[in-house]
Amino acid sequence: MFSGATIALSLLSLLLLSPVTLSDKCNPQDKKVLLQIKKDFNNPYLLSSWDPKTGCCGWYSIKCDEKTARVISLDISDSPTFTNFTGHIPPSVGDLPYLQSLTFHKLPYLTGPIQPAIAKLKNLKYLYIEYTNVSGPIPPFLAELKNLQNLHLSTNNLSGPIPSVLSQLPKLESLHLDRNKLTGPIPESFGSFKKPGPDLILSHNQLSGPIPASLGQLDPDRIDLSRNKLEGDASVFFGSRKKTQILDLSRNLLSFDFSNVDFPKQSLIWLDINHNKIYGKLPVALTKVENLQQFNVSYNRLCGEVPHGGTARLQDRFDKYVYLHNKCLCGSPLPKCK
Ligand SMILES: *[C@@H]1O[C@H](CO)[C@@H](O)[C@H](O)[C@H]1NC(C)=O
Ligand SMILES: *[C@@H]1O[C@H](CO)[C@@H](O)[C@H](O)[C@H]1NC(C)=O
Ligand SMILES: *[C@@H]1O[C@H](CO)[C@@H](O)[C@H](O)[C@H]1NC(C)=O
Ligand SMILES: *[C@@H]1O[C@H](CO)[C@@H](O)[C@H](O)[C@H]1NC(C)=O
């Protein structure tokens, strides 16, 4: 058994044996680049811990590899106390060759484009630029970052189309482009993402055109296309063998017959199609969707009786508000069918 004293003693000897901790270390080249980044951002308050007299692995927002002491993560996020971090993402961020994770988060005065030098960061797995005012297009060069797993560009001022080449990212697990000003269609190429395809969060944009039939190949955990101007047939997202858990197609212009779509028994927990032009009946297959927690078909053009029974027992779980404003839905919890 260890006593408190032995633990203290071994901790002490550990300290004596390895007096240099990771935070004191720093690859000199990486340090030079970080100081350049600080300078390019005009020495912001947020980076005041980036003191040239100390090792960069201990600086705020930096993580180093434990063995090589190379910088692998740079995460510039606004602290709860509002700071005045302003400027563009500088080209110097492209000079941290071992970077695996790059984050700019909650920086309302971060403007300008997604910096082209980011294309040099071939080890990047996670790119998060969220809640900033970064603008311009989503650059196609991001498709050159073959190790990307998460590409999250939510809540910025990005505009223009979604580049179709993003489907060439072989390891992509989640693509979040929601809450921007993106226009144009969802690229047809997105059907060729490596199976099951990344979580696809494209909501709150101005995307238009039909849902490409090729997207039926995808089966990620989450698909959120809500609040766009998408049209046509979204039935490719349905089927008894799908694994998708969250499917939000609400507030679009989708128009297809809902009568015969099928669902998996268990995986689906969130199905929202409210505010579209979807017609036909509520499919009987809904009565087997056991784990549905969020469900909303209001504001469509559906007609006929709300299906009852089955293991799903919709009638016990959802009130009339999930069915309102359709063409002629009827039956509990709505008024009786005539
Ligand atoms: C802006 O940042 C500077 C340091 O770069 C700091 O001295 C100043 O107090 C900050 N202003 C506000 C309003 O936070
Ligand atoms: C972008 O800038 C506008 C205007 O300055 C501001 O209202 C908005 O909150 C900013 N966006 C973000 C995500 O910080
Ligand atoms: C947002 O982008 C538009 C161009 O699409 C630009 O005119 C505007 O200044 C940008 N807003 C901010 C706060 O950067
Ligand atoms: C369903 O959507 C409608 C329209 O957006 C909304 O008013 C209603 O509260 C929603 N109901 C549920 C349970 O989400």
PDB file of C-alpha atoms and ligand atoms in Angstrom, residues 108 131-133 155, ligand 2:
ATOM      1  CA  PRO A 108     -17.226  38.699 -33.440  1.00  0.00           C
ATOM      2  CA  TYR A 131     -19.274  32.389 -34.198  1.00  0.00           C
ATOM      3  CA  THR A 132     -16.981  34.808 -36.033  1.00  0.00           C
ATOM      4  CA  ASN A 133     -17.507  37.305 -38.849  1.00  0.00           C
ATOM      5  CA  THR A 155     -22.326  30.889 -37.525  1.00  0.00           C
TER       6      THR A 155
HETATM    7  C1  LIG B   2     -20.865  39.907 -36.870  1.00  0.00           C
HETATM    8  O1  LIG B   2     -20.879  41.321 -36.825  1.00  0.00           O
HETATM    9  C2  LIG B   2     -22.165  41.844 -36.597  1.00  0.00           C
HETATM   10  C3  LIG B   2     -22.077  43.352 -36.785  1.00  0.00           C
HETATM   11  O2  LIG B   2     -20.936  43.865 -36.227  1.00  0.00           O
HETATM   12  C4  LIG B   2     -22.625  41.411 -35.210  1.00  0.00           C
HETATM   13  O3  LIG B   2     -23.922  41.944 -34.941  1.00  0.00           O
HETATM   14  C5  LIG B   2     -22.668  39.918 -35.153  1.00  0.00           C
HETATM   15  O4  LIG B   2     -23.002  39.475 -33.854  1.00  0.00           O
HETATM   16  C6  LIG B   2     -21.324  39.337 -35.537  1.00  0.00           C
HETATM   17  N1  LIG B   2     -21.466  37.898 -35.669  1.00  0.00           N
HETATM   18  C7  LIG B   2     -20.946  37.028 -34.805  1.00  0.00           C
HETATM   19  C8  LIG B   2     -21.254  35.593 -35.048  1.00  0.00           C
HETATM   20  O5  LIG B   2     -20.263  37.353 -33.867  1.00  0.00           O
END
